[in-house]
Amino acid sequence: MSRSAHPAGPRHADVLPEGHYSAPPADLNTLDPKVWAQTVTRDQDGVVTVGGIDVKALAEEHGTPAYIVDEADFRARARAWRSAFGADADVFYAGKAFLSRAVVRWLHEEGLNLDVCSGGELATALSAGMPADRIAFHGNNKSTEEITRAVESGVGRIVLDSFQEIVRVAHIAQSLGKRQRVQIRITVGVEAHTHEFIATAHEDQKFGIPLAGGQAAEAVRRALQLDGLDVIGIHSHIGSQIFDMSGFEVAAHRVVGLLKDIRDEHGVELPEIDLGGGLGIAYTSDDDPREPHEIAKALTEIVTRECEAARLRTPRISVEPGRAIVGPTAFTLYEVGTIKPLDGLRTYVSVDGGMSDNIRTALYDAEYSVALVSRTSDAAPMLVRVVGKHCESGDIVVKDAFLPADLAPGDLIAVPATGAYCRSMASNYNHALRPPVVAVHEGASRVIVRRETEEDLLRLDVG
Ligand code: LLP
């Protein structure tokens, strides 16, 4: 994400302030297909449309802010992952990125499996008809109730994250007269090149059991002895928003190394490995993500090569992409409220949402793009910071971007690539009402998660 700090053509400032931005694009009206959902385009009047519906009509019908998800794009990306990995591998969509019943049905119809990491996600999956045996249950501190529900409902696998959990799941399965299929999550000691809070394979963190010091081998040893467990494989998730495949390569090498040690010690060849999710997407035009078929090819080759070298049967591979499927399929539609030019600095554009619908900028310093979508404009580019309406100066949605200088209150702007970890991490800060998720498909729009109301807020307030 290297960016020049000296773009040309400023407005409101002769010298642009420090910031993470490229030169303003030659044409602010052009929508980069890298960051926008597949069916997004402009109509002959310059209004942006998605799934055949223009954003003015969407704003009128559903209000703003709103997350607008392109169902055809979601299905196409899910299918692309499915077909890239083929029949000998499994794709588990990571529900934490965004989960709703409609999404569960789309996944089911497109042949994907589902990774859930809480009782709430499991309940959503089951209530929308995802077969339990296609669900993987994750988490570093699953409650007894969650484990019981997962085992009772017959989830396809529980991913064990600690020594205590190995025993807990075995006891619960046994007391229910069942044998639960499990994977053991290990940390392989890879430093993924991503934000510290979303890197998960280095050892100094809460997830998984370290390979280092023989701890992962010991976990396998114990799990293999317990009657309630059927150990089917090893799991590794190295982090999120990763572009560089070398981390996966090292992870696969180490996971296969453990499989080999297990074979040598126990005479057992575990049949599955899961390499987690974490594949990056384009938030701005500077990001260059890989296509699912390239990722599938790279991962399959690495595992096959490592297994041949270790004289192991190649295990069935599974992956857990969340962001890479849902992230690019949605944008957040906002209405511009106030515009505040600060001479010598930048122009603050306030929208009707903010950190309550997208915490990622504040939390990870994430970068986003933004565009004027209710019309085109030939005005000069102006350097803006898109901010929300919360009582906090860190309430930033897009830190540095360019919008046309004739931007006015009432214009609609949209932030692309907000399908992942925006609605799912949304909050009620300042008693904000969380925006709806509206699915568009072939000229029709449908609310799949409705906007919160003040009654929803007051219903919980029982004091
Ligand atoms: N599998 C496991 C075990 C995970 O922990 C995660 C993400 C995934 C799969 C999916 O990763 P993805 O393909 O979506 O990157 N809130 C952060 C991301 C946290 C990810 C947590 N685990 C963000 O907004 O960037």
CSV table of C-alpha atoms and ligand atoms in Angstrom, one decimal:
chain,number,residue,atom,x,y,z
A,1,MET,CA,0.0,0.0,0.0
A,2,SER,CA,2.6,2.5,-1.0
A,3,ARG,CA,1.2,5.9,-1.8
A,4,SER,CA,2.6,9.2,-3.0
A,5,ALA,CA,2.0,12.0,-0.6
A,6,HIS,CA,2.3,14.7,-3.2
A,7,PRO,CA,-0.6,14.6,-5.6
A,8,ALA,CA,-1.3,17.4,-8.0
A,9,GLY,CA,-4.3,19.6,-8.4
A,10,PRO,CA,-5.3,20.5,-4.8
A,11,ARG,CA,-8.2,22.7,-3.8
A,12,HIS,CA,-8.5,24.5,-0.5
A,13,ALA,CA,-4.7,24.1,-0.1
A,14,ASP,CA,-1.6,25.1,-2.0
A,15,VAL,CA,0.4,22.3,-0.4
A,16,LEU,CA,-1.4,19.2,0.5
A,17,PRO,CA,-1.0,17.9,4.0
A,18,GLU,CA,0.6,14.6,4.9
A,19,GLY,CA,-1.6,11.7,4.3
A,20,HIS,CA,-2.0,8.3,2.6
A,21,TYR,CA,-3.3,9.2,-0.8
A,22,SER,CA,-2.3,8.9,-4.4
A,23,ALA,CA,-2.7,11.6,-6.9
A,24,PRO,CA,-6.3,12.3,-7.6
A,25,PRO,CA,-7.6,10.1,-10.4
A,26,ALA,CA,-7.9,11.7,-13.8
A,27,ASP,CA,-11.6,11.2,-13.8
A,28,LEU,CA,-13.5,11.1,-10.5
A,29,ASN,CA,-16.6,9.7,-12.3
A,30,THR,CA,-14.9,6.4,-13.3
A,31,LEU,CA,-15.7,3.5,-10.9
A,32,ASP,CA,-12.7,1.1,-10.6
A,33,PRO,CA,-14.1,-2.4,-11.0
A,34,LYS,CA,-11.5,-3.7,-8.6
A,35,VAL,CA,-13.2,-2.1,-5.7
A,36,TRP,CA,-16.9,-2.0,-6.8
A,37,ALA,CA,-19.3,-4.9,-6.9
A,38,GLN,CA,-19.6,-6.6,-10.3
A,39,THR,CA,-22.9,-5.1,-11.5
A,40,VAL,CA,-22.1,-1.5,-10.5
A,41,THR,CA,-22.2,0.9,-13.4
A,42,ARG,CA,-23.5,4.4,-14.2
A,43,ASP,CA,-26.7,5.0,-16.2
A,44,GLN,CA,-27.0,7.5,-19.0
A,45,ASP,CA,-27.8,10.2,-16.4
A,46,GLY,CA,-24.6,9.5,-14.5
A,47,VAL,CA,-26.4,7.9,-11.5
A,48,VAL,CA,-24.8,4.8,-10.2
A,49,THR,CA,-26.8,1.6,-10.5
A,50,VAL,CA,-26.3,-1.8,-9.0
A,51,GLY,CA,-28.2,-5.0,-9.9
A,52,GLY,CA,-30.1,-2.8,-12.4
A,53,ILE,CA,-31.4,-0.3,-9.7
A,54,ASP,CA,-30.2,3.2,-9.3
A,55,VAL,CA,-28.9,4.5,-6.0
A,56,LYS,CA,-31.4,7.3,-5.8
A,57,ALA,CA,-34.2,4.8,-5.9
A,58,LEU,CA,-32.5,2.7,-3.3
A,59,ALA,CA,-32.0,5.6,-1.0
A,60,GLU,CA,-35.6,6.7,-1.4
A,61,GLU,CA,-37.0,3.2,-0.7
A,62,HIS,CA,-34.6,2.1,2.0
A,63,GLY,CA,-33.1,5.3,3.4
A,64,THR,CA,-29.4,6.0,4.2
A,65,PRO,CA,-27.1,4.9,5.5
A,66,ALA,CA,-27.6,1.4,4.0
A,67,TYR,CA,-25.4,-1.5,3.1
A,68,ILE,CA,-26.2,-2.5,-0.5
A,69,VAL,CA,-25.2,-6.0,-1.5
A,70,ASP,CA,-25.0,-7.3,-5.0
A,71,GLU,CA,-26.5,-10.8,-4.8
A,72,ALA,CA,-25.3,-11.8,-8.3
A,73,ASP,CA,-21.7,-10.8,-7.3
A,74,PHE,CA,-21.9,-12.7,-4.0
A,75,ARG,CA,-23.1,-15.8,-5.7
A,76,ALA,CA,-20.5,-15.5,-8.5
A,77,ARG,CA,-17.7,-15.1,-6.0
A,78,ALA,CA,-18.9,-18.0,-3.9
A,79,ARG,CA,-19.1,-20.1,-7.1
A,80,ALA,CA,-15.7,-19.0,-8.2
A,81,TRP,CA,-14.2,-20.2,-4.9
A,82,ARG,CA,-16.1,-23.5,-5.0
A,83,SER,CA,-15.1,-24.3,-8.6
A,84,ALA,CA,-11.5,-23.2,-8.1
A,85,PHE,CA,-11.0,-25.7,-5.3
A,86,GLY,CA,-13.1,-28.4,-7.0
A,87,ALA,CA,-14.6,-31.6,-5.6
A,88,ASP,CA,-11.5,-32.7,-3.7
A,89,ALA,CA,-11.6,-29.7,-1.3
A,90,ASP,CA,-14.1,-27.8,0.8
A,91,VAL,CA,-14.8,-24.1,1.0
A,92,PHE,CA,-16.1,-22.9,4.3
A,93,TYR,CA,-17.4,-19.3,4.1
A,94,ALA,CA,-16.4,-17.5,7.3
A,95,GLY,CA,-19.7,-16.2,8.7
A,96,LYS,CA,-18.0,-13.6,10.9
A,97,ALA,CA,-17.4,-11.4,7.8
A,98,PHE,CA,-21.2,-11.1,7.4
A,99,LEU,CA,-24.0,-13.5,8.2
A,100,SER,CA,-27.7,-13.4,7.6
A,101,ARG,CA,-30.2,-16.0,6.7
A,102,ALA,CA,-30.3,-14.9,3.1
A,103,VAL,CA,-26.5,-15.3,2.9
A,104,VAL,CA,-26.8,-18.8,4.4
A,105,ARG,CA,-29.3,-19.8,1.7
A,106,TRP,CA,-27.1,-18.3,-1.1
A,107,LEU,CA,-24.1,-20.3,0.3
A,108,HIS,CA,-26.1,-23.5,0.6
A,109,GLU,CA,-27.4,-23.1,-3.0
A,110,GLU,CA,-23.9,-22.4,-4.3
A,111,GLY,CA,-22.5,-25.5,-2.6
A,112,LEU,CA,-20.3,-23.9,0.1
A,113,ASN,CA,-19.9,-24.9,3.7
A,114,LEU,CA,-20.0,-22.5,6.6
A,115,ASP,CA,-17.6,-21.6,9.4
A,116,VAL,CA,-19.3,-20.2,12.5
A,117,CYS,CA,-17.7,-18.9,15.7
A,118,SER,CA,-20.5,-18.4,18.2
A,119,GLY,CA,-23.8,-19.7,19.3
A,120,GLY,CA,-25.5,-16.8,17.5
A,121,GLU,CA,-23.8,-17.6,14.2
A,122,LEU,CA,-24.7,-21.3,14.6
A,123,ALA,CA,-28.3,-20.5,15.4
A,124,THR,CA,-28.5,-18.3,12.2
A,125,ALA,CA,-27.0,-21.0,10.1
A,126,LEU,CA,-29.3,-23.7,11.4
A,127,SER,CA,-32.4,-21.6,11.2
A,128,ALA,CA,-31.7,-20.9,7.5
A,129,GLY,CA,-31.4,-24.5,6.7
A,130,MET,CA,-27.6,-25.0,6.4
A,131,PRO,CA,-27.1,-28.8,7.0
A,132,ALA,CA,-25.3,-29.2,10.3
A,133,ASP,CA,-22.7,-31.5,8.8
A,134,ARG,CA,-21.6,-28.6,6.5
A,135,ILE,CA,-20.9,-26.4,9.5
A,136,ALA,CA,-17.5,-25.9,11.2
A,137,PHE,CA,-17.6,-24.5,14.8
A,138,HIS,CA,-14.7,-22.2,15.8
A,139,GLY,CA,-13.8,-20.1,18.8
A,140,ASN,CA,-11.1,-19.9,21.5
A,141,ASN,CA,-13.5,-20.0,24.4
A,142,LYS,CA,-16.6,-21.8,23.4
A,143,SER,CA,-19.1,-22.2,26.2
A,144,THR,CA,-20.4,-25.5,27.5
A,145,GLU,CA,-23.8,-24.5,26.0
A,146,GLU,CA,-22.3,-23.7,22.6
A,147,ILE,CA,-20.4,-26.9,22.5
A,148,THR,CA,-23.4,-28.9,23.6
A,149,ARG,CA,-25.6,-27.3,20.9
A,150,ALA,CA,-22.9,-27.9,18.3
A,151,VAL,CA,-22.5,-31.5,19.1
A,152,GLU,CA,-26.3,-32.1,19.5
A,153,SER,CA,-27.0,-30.5,16.2
A,154,GLY,CA,-24.3,-32.7,14.5
A,155,VAL,CA,-21.9,-30.0,13.2
A,156,GLY,CA,-19.4,-31.4,10.7
A,157,ARG,CA,-16.4,-30.4,12.8
A,158,ILE,CA,-15.5,-28.5,15.9
A,159,VAL,CA,-12.1,-26.8,15.7
A,160,LEU,CA,-10.4,-27.3,19.1
A,161,ASP,CA,-8.4,-24.3,20.3
A,162,SER,CA,-6.9,-25.3,23.7
A,163,PHE,CA,-6.1,-28.3,25.9
A,164,GLN,CA,-9.1,-27.6,28.1
A,165,GLU,CA,-11.4,-27.6,25.1
A,166,ILE,CA,-10.1,-31.0,23.9
A,167,VAL,CA,-11.3,-32.5,27.2
A,168,ARG,CA,-14.5,-30.5,27.3
A,169,VAL,CA,-15.7,-31.4,23.8
A,170,ALA,CA,-14.7,-35.1,24.4
A,171,HIS,CA,-16.8,-35.1,27.7
A,172,ILE,CA,-19.8,-33.5,26.2
A,173,ALA,CA,-19.7,-35.7,23.1
A,174,GLN,CA,-19.4,-38.8,25.3
A,175,SER,CA,-22.2,-37.7,27.6
A,176,LEU,CA,-24.4,-37.3,24.5
A,177,GLY,CA,-23.4,-40.7,23.3
A,178,LYS,CA,-21.6,-39.2,20.3
A,179,ARG,CA,-18.3,-39.1,18.7
A,180,GLN,CA,-17.5,-35.6,17.4
A,181,ARG,CA,-15.3,-34.9,14.4
A,182,VAL,CA,-12.7,-32.4,15.4
A,183,GLN,CA,-9.7,-30.5,14.0
A,184,ILE,CA,-7.0,-29.1,16.1
A,185,ARG,CA,-6.1,-25.5,15.5
A,186,ILE,CA,-2.4,-24.8,15.7
A,187,THR,CA,-0.2,-21.7,15.5
A,188,VAL,CA,2.6,-22.3,13.1
A,189,GLY,CA,4.7,-19.3,14.0
A,190,VAL,CA,4.3,-17.2,10.8
A,191,GLU,CA,4.2,-13.4,11.0
A,192,ALA,CA,1.6,-12.5,8.5
A,193,HIS,CA,2.0,-9.1,6.8
A,194,THR,CA,-1.1,-7.5,8.0
A,195,HIS,CA,-2.4,-5.4,10.9
A,196,GLU,CA,-1.3,-6.8,14.3
A,197,PHE,CA,-4.9,-7.2,15.5
A,198,ILE,CA,-5.8,-9.5,12.6
A,199,ALA,CA,-2.6,-11.6,12.4
A,200,THR,CA,-3.2,-14.9,14.1
A,201,ALA,CA,-0.4,-17.4,13.4
A,202,HIS,CA,2.5,-15.9,15.5
A,203,GLU,CA,2.7,-17.6,18.9
A,204,ASP,CA,2.1,-14.6,21.2
A,205,GLN,CA,-1.6,-14.5,20.9
A,206,LYS,CA,-4.8,-16.1,22.1
A,207,PHE,CA,-5.7,-18.5,19.2
A,208,GLY,CA,-4.6,-22.0,18.6
A,209,ILE,CA,-2.0,-24.3,20.2
A,210,PRO,CA,1.6,-23.5,19.3
A,211,LEU,CA,3.5,-26.0,17.2
A,212,ALA,CA,6.6,-24.8,19.0
A,213,GLY,CA,7.9,-26.8,21.9
A,214,GLY,CA,5.8,-29.8,20.9
A,215,GLN,CA,2.6,-28.5,22.3
A,216,ALA,CA,0.5,-29.1,19.1
A,217,ALA,CA,1.9,-32.7,19.0
A,218,GLU,CA,0.9,-33.1,22.6
A,219,ALA,CA,-2.6,-31.9,21.9
A,220,VAL,CA,-3.0,-34.4,19.1
A,221,ARG,CA,-1.6,-37.1,21.4
A,222,ARG,CA,-4.3,-36.4,24.0
A,223,ALA,CA,-7.1,-35.9,21.6
A,224,LEU,CA,-6.4,-39.3,19.9
A,225,GLN,CA,-6.8,-41.0,23.2
A,226,LEU,CA,-10.3,-39.7,23.9
A,227,ASP,CA,-13.3,-41.8,23.0
A,228,GLY,CA,-15.6,-38.9,22.3
A,229,LEU,CA,-13.4,-37.4,19.6
A,230,ASP,CA,-12.7,-38.3,16.0
A,231,VAL,CA,-9.6,-36.3,15.1
A,232,ILE,CA,-9.9,-35.5,11.4
A,233,GLY,CA,-7.2,-32.9,10.8
A,234,ILE,CA,-5.2,-29.9,11.6
A,235,HIS,CA,-6.2,-26.3,11.2
A,236,SER,CA,-4.1,-23.2,10.7
A,237,HIS,CA,-5.4,-19.6,10.1
A,238,ILE,CA,-2.5,-17.1,9.7
A,239,GLY,CA,-4.4,-13.8,9.6
A,240,SER,CA,-6.5,-11.5,7.5
A,241,GLN,CA,-6.2,-9.2,4.5
A,242,ILE,CA,-3.1,-11.0,3.2
A,243,PHE,CA,-1.8,-10.7,-0.3
A,244,ASP,CA,1.5,-12.5,-0.1
A,245,MET,CA,1.1,-16.3,-0.4
A,246,SER,CA,4.5,-17.0,1.2
A,247,GLY,CA,2.8,-17.1,4.7
A,248,PHE,CA,0.5,-19.8,3.5
A,249,GLU,CA,3.4,-21.7,2.0
A,250,VAL,CA,5.3,-21.7,5.4
A,251,ALA,CA,2.1,-22.7,7.2
A,252,ALA,CA,1.4,-25.6,4.8
A,253,HIS,CA,5.0,-26.8,5.2
A,254,ARG,CA,4.7,-26.8,9.0
A,255,VAL,CA,1.2,-28.3,9.1
A,256,VAL,CA,2.3,-31.2,6.8
A,257,GLY,CA,5.4,-31.6,9.0
A,258,LEU,CA,3.1,-32.2,12.0
A,259,LEU,CA,1.0,-34.6,9.9
A,260,LYS,CA,4.2,-36.5,9.2
A,261,ASP,CA,5.2,-36.6,12.9
A,262,ILE,CA,1.7,-37.8,13.8
A,263,ARG,CA,2.0,-40.6,11.2
A,264,ASP,CA,5.4,-41.6,12.5
A,265,GLU,CA,4.3,-41.6,16.2
A,266,HIS,CA,0.7,-42.9,16.0
A,267,GLY,CA,0.6,-44.7,12.6
A,268,VAL,CA,-2.3,-42.4,11.7
A,269,GLU,CA,-2.6,-40.3,8.6
A,270,LEU,CA,-5.0,-37.5,9.4
A,271,PRO,CA,-7.3,-37.0,6.3
A,272,GLU,CA,-7.8,-33.2,6.4
A,273,ILE,CA,-6.0,-29.9,6.7
A,274,ASP,CA,-7.6,-26.5,6.8
A,275,LEU,CA,-5.6,-23.5,5.9
A,276,GLY,CA,-8.1,-20.9,7.1
A,277,GLY,CA,-9.1,-17.7,5.4
A,278,GLY,CA,-7.4,-14.4,5.2
A,279,LEU,CA,-7.1,-13.6,1.5
A,280,GLY,CA,-7.0,-9.9,0.9
A,281,ILE,CA,-9.3,-7.8,-1.3
A,282,ALA,CA,-9.0,-4.4,-3.0
A,283,TYR,CA,-10.2,-1.6,-0.8
A,284,THR,CA,-8.5,1.0,-3.0
A,285,SER,CA,-7.1,0.9,-6.6
A,286,ASP,CA,-3.7,0.3,-5.1
A,287,ASP,CA,-4.6,-3.2,-3.9
A,288,ASP,CA,-4.0,-6.2,-6.1
A,289,PRO,CA,-5.8,-9.3,-4.8
A,290,ARG,CA,-5.4,-12.7,-6.3
A,291,GLU,CA,-8.2,-14.6,-8.0
A,292,PRO,CA,-9.6,-17.7,-6.3
A,293,HIS,CA,-8.2,-20.0,-9.0
A,294,GLU,CA,-4.7,-18.7,-8.5
A,295,ILE,CA,-5.0,-19.2,-4.7
A,296,ALA,CA,-6.5,-22.7,-5.1
A,297,LYS,CA,-3.7,-23.7,-7.5
A,298,ALA,CA,-1.0,-22.3,-5.2
A,299,LEU,CA,-2.4,-23.9,-2.0
A,300,THR,CA,-3.0,-27.2,-3.7
A,301,GLU,CA,0.5,-27.3,-5.2
A,302,ILE,CA,2.1,-26.4,-1.9
A,303,VAL,CA,0.3,-29.1,0.0
A,304,THR,CA,0.7,-31.8,-2.6
A,305,ARG,CA,4.5,-31.1,-2.9
A,306,GLU,CA,5.0,-31.1,0.8
A,307,CYS,CA,3.0,-34.3,1.2
A,308,GLU,CA,4.9,-36.0,-1.6
A,309,ALA,CA,8.2,-35.0,0.1
A,310,ALA,CA,6.9,-36.5,3.4
A,311,ARG,CA,5.5,-39.6,1.7
A,312,LEU,CA,2.0,-38.8,3.0
A,313,ARG,CA,-1.3,-39.2,1.2
A,314,THR,CA,-2.4,-35.7,0.2
A,315,PRO,CA,-5.1,-34.8,2.7
A,316,ARG,CA,-8.4,-33.1,1.8
A,317,ILE,CA,-7.9,-29.4,1.9
A,318,SER,CA,-10.3,-26.8,3.2
A,319,VAL,CA,-10.2,-23.0,3.3
A,320,GLU,CA,-12.3,-20.4,5.0
A,321,PRO,CA,-12.5,-17.2,3.0
A,322,GLY,CA,-14.9,-14.6,4.5
A,323,ARG,CA,-13.8,-11.2,3.3
A,324,ALA,CA,-12.7,-12.4,-0.2
A,325,ILE,CA,-16.3,-13.6,-0.9
A,326,VAL,CA,-18.5,-10.9,0.7
A,327,GLY,CA,-16.2,-7.9,1.0
A,328,PRO,CA,-16.3,-6.6,-2.6
A,329,THR,CA,-20.0,-7.4,-3.1
A,330,ALA,CA,-21.3,-4.5,-1.1
A,331,PHE,CA,-21.0,-0.8,-0.6
A,332,THR,CA,-22.3,1.6,2.0
A,333,LEU,CA,-24.6,4.3,0.7
A,334,TYR,CA,-24.6,7.6,2.7
A,335,GLU,CA,-26.1,11.0,2.3
A,336,VAL,CA,-23.8,14.0,2.6
A,337,GLY,CA,-24.9,16.2,5.5
A,338,THR,CA,-22.4,19.0,6.2
A,339,ILE,CA,-19.2,20.0,4.3
A,340,LYS,CA,-16.5,21.8,6.2
A,341,PRO,CA,-13.4,23.1,4.3
A,342,LEU,CA,-10.5,23.7,6.6
A,343,ASP,CA,-8.0,25.9,4.8
A,344,GLY,CA,-4.6,24.5,4.3
A,345,LEU,CA,-5.8,21.1,5.5
A,346,ARG,CA,-8.6,19.3,3.9
A,347,THR,CA,-12.4,19.3,3.6
A,348,TYR,CA,-14.4,17.3,6.1
A,349,VAL,CA,-17.5,15.7,4.6
A,350,SER,CA,-19.9,14.4,7.2
A,351,VAL,CA,-22.3,11.6,6.4
A,352,ASP,CA,-25.3,10.2,8.2
A,353,GLY,CA,-23.4,7.1,9.5
A,354,GLY,CA,-19.9,6.6,10.7
A,355,MET,CA,-17.9,4.5,13.0
A,356,SER,CA,-21.1,2.7,14.1
A,357,ASP,CA,-21.4,1.2,10.6
A,358,ASN,CA,-17.7,0.9,9.8
A,359,ILE,CA,-15.3,0.7,12.7
A,360,ARG,CA,-12.5,-0.6,10.5
A,361,THR,CA,-10.9,2.7,9.7
A,362,ALA,CA,-10.8,3.7,13.4
A,363,LEU,CA,-9.7,0.2,14.6
A,364,TYR,CA,-7.2,-0.8,11.9
A,365,ASP,CA,-6.4,2.4,10.1
A,366,ALA,CA,-8.1,0.7,7.2
A,367,GLU,CA,-8.1,2.5,3.8
A,368,TYR,CA,-11.3,2.9,1.8
A,369,SER,CA,-12.3,4.5,-1.5
A,370,VAL,CA,-15.4,6.8,-2.0
A,371,ALA,CA,-17.3,8.1,-4.9
A,372,LEU,CA,-20.1,10.6,-5.6
A,373,VAL,CA,-22.9,8.2,-6.9
A,374,SER,CA,-26.1,10.3,-7.3
A,375,ARG,CA,-24.6,12.2,-10.2
A,376,THR,CA,-21.5,12.8,-12.2
A,377,SER,CA,-19.4,16.0,-11.8
A,378,ASP,CA,-16.8,17.7,-13.9
A,379,ALA,CA,-15.6,19.8,-10.9
A,380,ALA,CA,-12.0,19.7,-9.8
A,381,PRO,CA,-11.0,17.1,-7.3
A,382,MET,CA,-10.9,18.2,-3.6
A,383,LEU,CA,-9.1,16.3,-0.9
A,384,VAL,CA,-11.7,15.1,1.6
A,385,ARG,CA,-11.9,13.2,4.8
A,386,VAL,CA,-15.3,11.4,5.1
A,387,VAL,CA,-16.4,11.4,8.7
A,388,GLY,CA,-19.5,10.2,10.5
A,389,LYS,CA,-21.9,11.9,13.0
A,390,HIS,CA,-20.5,10.3,16.2
A,391,CYS,CA,-19.2,12.3,19.2
A,392,GLU,CA,-15.6,11.3,18.6
A,393,SER,CA,-12.9,12.9,16.4
A,394,GLY,CA,-11.7,9.4,15.4
A,395,ASP,CA,-15.0,8.8,13.8
A,396,ILE,CA,-13.5,8.6,10.3
A,397,VAL,CA,-14.9,6.5,7.5
A,398,VAL,CA,-12.5,7.4,4.7
A,399,LYS,CA,-9.3,9.0,5.8
A,400,ASP,CA,-8.0,10.5,2.6
A,401,ALA,CA,-9.8,10.6,-0.7
A,402,PHE,CA,-10.9,12.9,-3.5
A,403,LEU,CA,-14.4,14.0,-4.3
A,404,PRO,CA,-15.5,16.7,-6.7
A,405,ALA,CA,-15.3,20.2,-5.4
A,406,ASP,CA,-19.0,20.9,-6.1
A,407,LEU,CA,-20.1,18.2,-3.6
A,408,ALA,CA,-23.2,19.5,-1.8
A,409,PRO,CA,-25.4,18.4,1.1
A,410,GLY,CA,-28.0,15.9,-0.1
A,411,ASP,CA,-25.6,14.3,-2.6
A,412,LEU,CA,-25.3,10.5,-2.2
A,413,ILE,CA,-21.8,9.1,-1.8
A,414,ALA,CA,-20.8,5.4,-1.5
A,415,VAL,CA,-17.9,3.6,0.1
A,416,PRO,CA,-17.2,0.4,-1.8
A,417,ALA,CA,-15.9,-3.0,-0.4
A,418,THR,CA,-17.8,-2.7,2.9
A,419,GLY,CA,-19.4,-6.2,2.6
A,420,ALA,CA,-17.0,-7.8,5.2
A,421,TYR,CA,-16.6,-6.8,8.9
A,422,CYS,CA,-18.8,-3.7,8.6
A,423,ARG,CA,-22.4,-4.7,9.4
A,424,SER,CA,-21.0,-7.6,11.4
A,425,MET,CA,-18.9,-5.2,13.6
A,426,ALA,CA,-21.5,-2.5,13.7
A,427,SER,CA,-22.5,-0.9,17.0
A,428,ASN,CA,-25.1,1.2,18.6
A,429,TYR,CA,-22.6,3.8,19.7
A,430,ASN,CA,-24.4,7.1,20.5
A,431,HIS,CA,-27.6,5.0,20.2
A,432,ALA,CA,-27.1,4.9,16.4
A,433,LEU,CA,-29.6,2.6,14.7
A,434,ARG,CA,-27.7,0.0,12.7
A,435,PRO,CA,-28.3,0.3,8.9
A,436,PRO,CA,-30.2,-2.3,6.9
A,437,VAL,CA,-28.6,-4.7,4.5
A,438,VAL,CA,-30.4,-4.5,1.1
A,439,ALA,CA,-29.8,-7.1,-1.5
A,440,VAL,CA,-30.2,-6.1,-5.1
A,441,HIS,CA,-30.7,-8.7,-7.9
A,442,GLU,CA,-31.9,-8.3,-11.4
A,443,GLY,CA,-33.8,-5.1,-11.0
A,444,ALA,CA,-35.3,-5.8,-7.6
A,445,SER,CA,-34.2,-4.8,-4.1
A,446,ARG,CA,-35.0,-6.7,-0.9
A,447,VAL,CA,-34.2,-6.0,2.7
A,448,ILE,CA,-32.3,-8.9,4.1
A,449,VAL,CA,-31.5,-7.3,7.5
A,450,ARG,CA,-33.8,-4.5,8.4
A,451,ARG,CA,-32.8,-1.1,9.8
A,452,GLU,CA,-32.9,-1.0,13.6
A,453,THR,CA,-35.5,1.2,15.1
A,454,GLU,CA,-35.7,3.2,18.4
A,455,GLU,CA,-38.1,0.5,19.6
A,456,ASP,CA,-35.4,-2.1,19.1
A,457,LEU,CA,-33.1,0.0,21.3
A,458,LEU,CA,-35.7,0.6,23.9
A,459,ARG,CA,-36.7,-3.1,24.0
A,460,LEU,CA,-33.4,-4.0,25.5
A,461,ASP,CA,-33.5,-1.2,28.0
A,462,VAL,CA,-35.5,-2.8,30.8
A,463,GLY,CA,-34.3,-0.7,33.8
B,1,LLP,N1,-11.1,-18.6,9.6
B,1,LLP,C1,-10.8,-18.3,10.8
B,1,LLP,C2,-10.4,-19.3,11.8
B,1,LLP,C3,-10.8,-16.9,11.2
B,1,LLP,O1,-10.4,-16.5,12.4
B,1,LLP,C4,-11.1,-15.9,10.2
B,1,LLP,C5,-11.1,-14.5,10.5
B,1,LLP,C6,-11.5,-16.4,8.9
B,1,LLP,C7,-11.4,-17.7,8.6
B,1,LLP,C8,-11.9,-15.4,7.8
B,1,LLP,O2,-10.9,-14.5,7.5
B,1,LLP,P1,-11.1,-13.6,6.2
B,1,LLP,O3,-11.0,-14.5,5.0
B,1,LLP,O4,-12.4,-12.9,6.3
B,1,LLP,O5,-10.0,-12.6,6.3
B,1,LLP,N2,-12.4,-7.9,11.9
B,1,LLP,C9,-11.2,-8.0,11.1
B,1,LLP,C10,-10.9,-9.3,10.6
B,1,LLP,C11,-10.9,-10.4,11.7
B,1,LLP,C12,-10.8,-11.7,11.1
B,1,LLP,C13,-11.0,-12.7,12.2
B,1,LLP,N3,-10.9,-14.1,11.7
B,1,LLP,C14,-11.3,-7.0,9.9
B,1,LLP,O6,-12.2,-6.2,9.8
B,1,LLP,O7,-10.4,-6.9,9.1
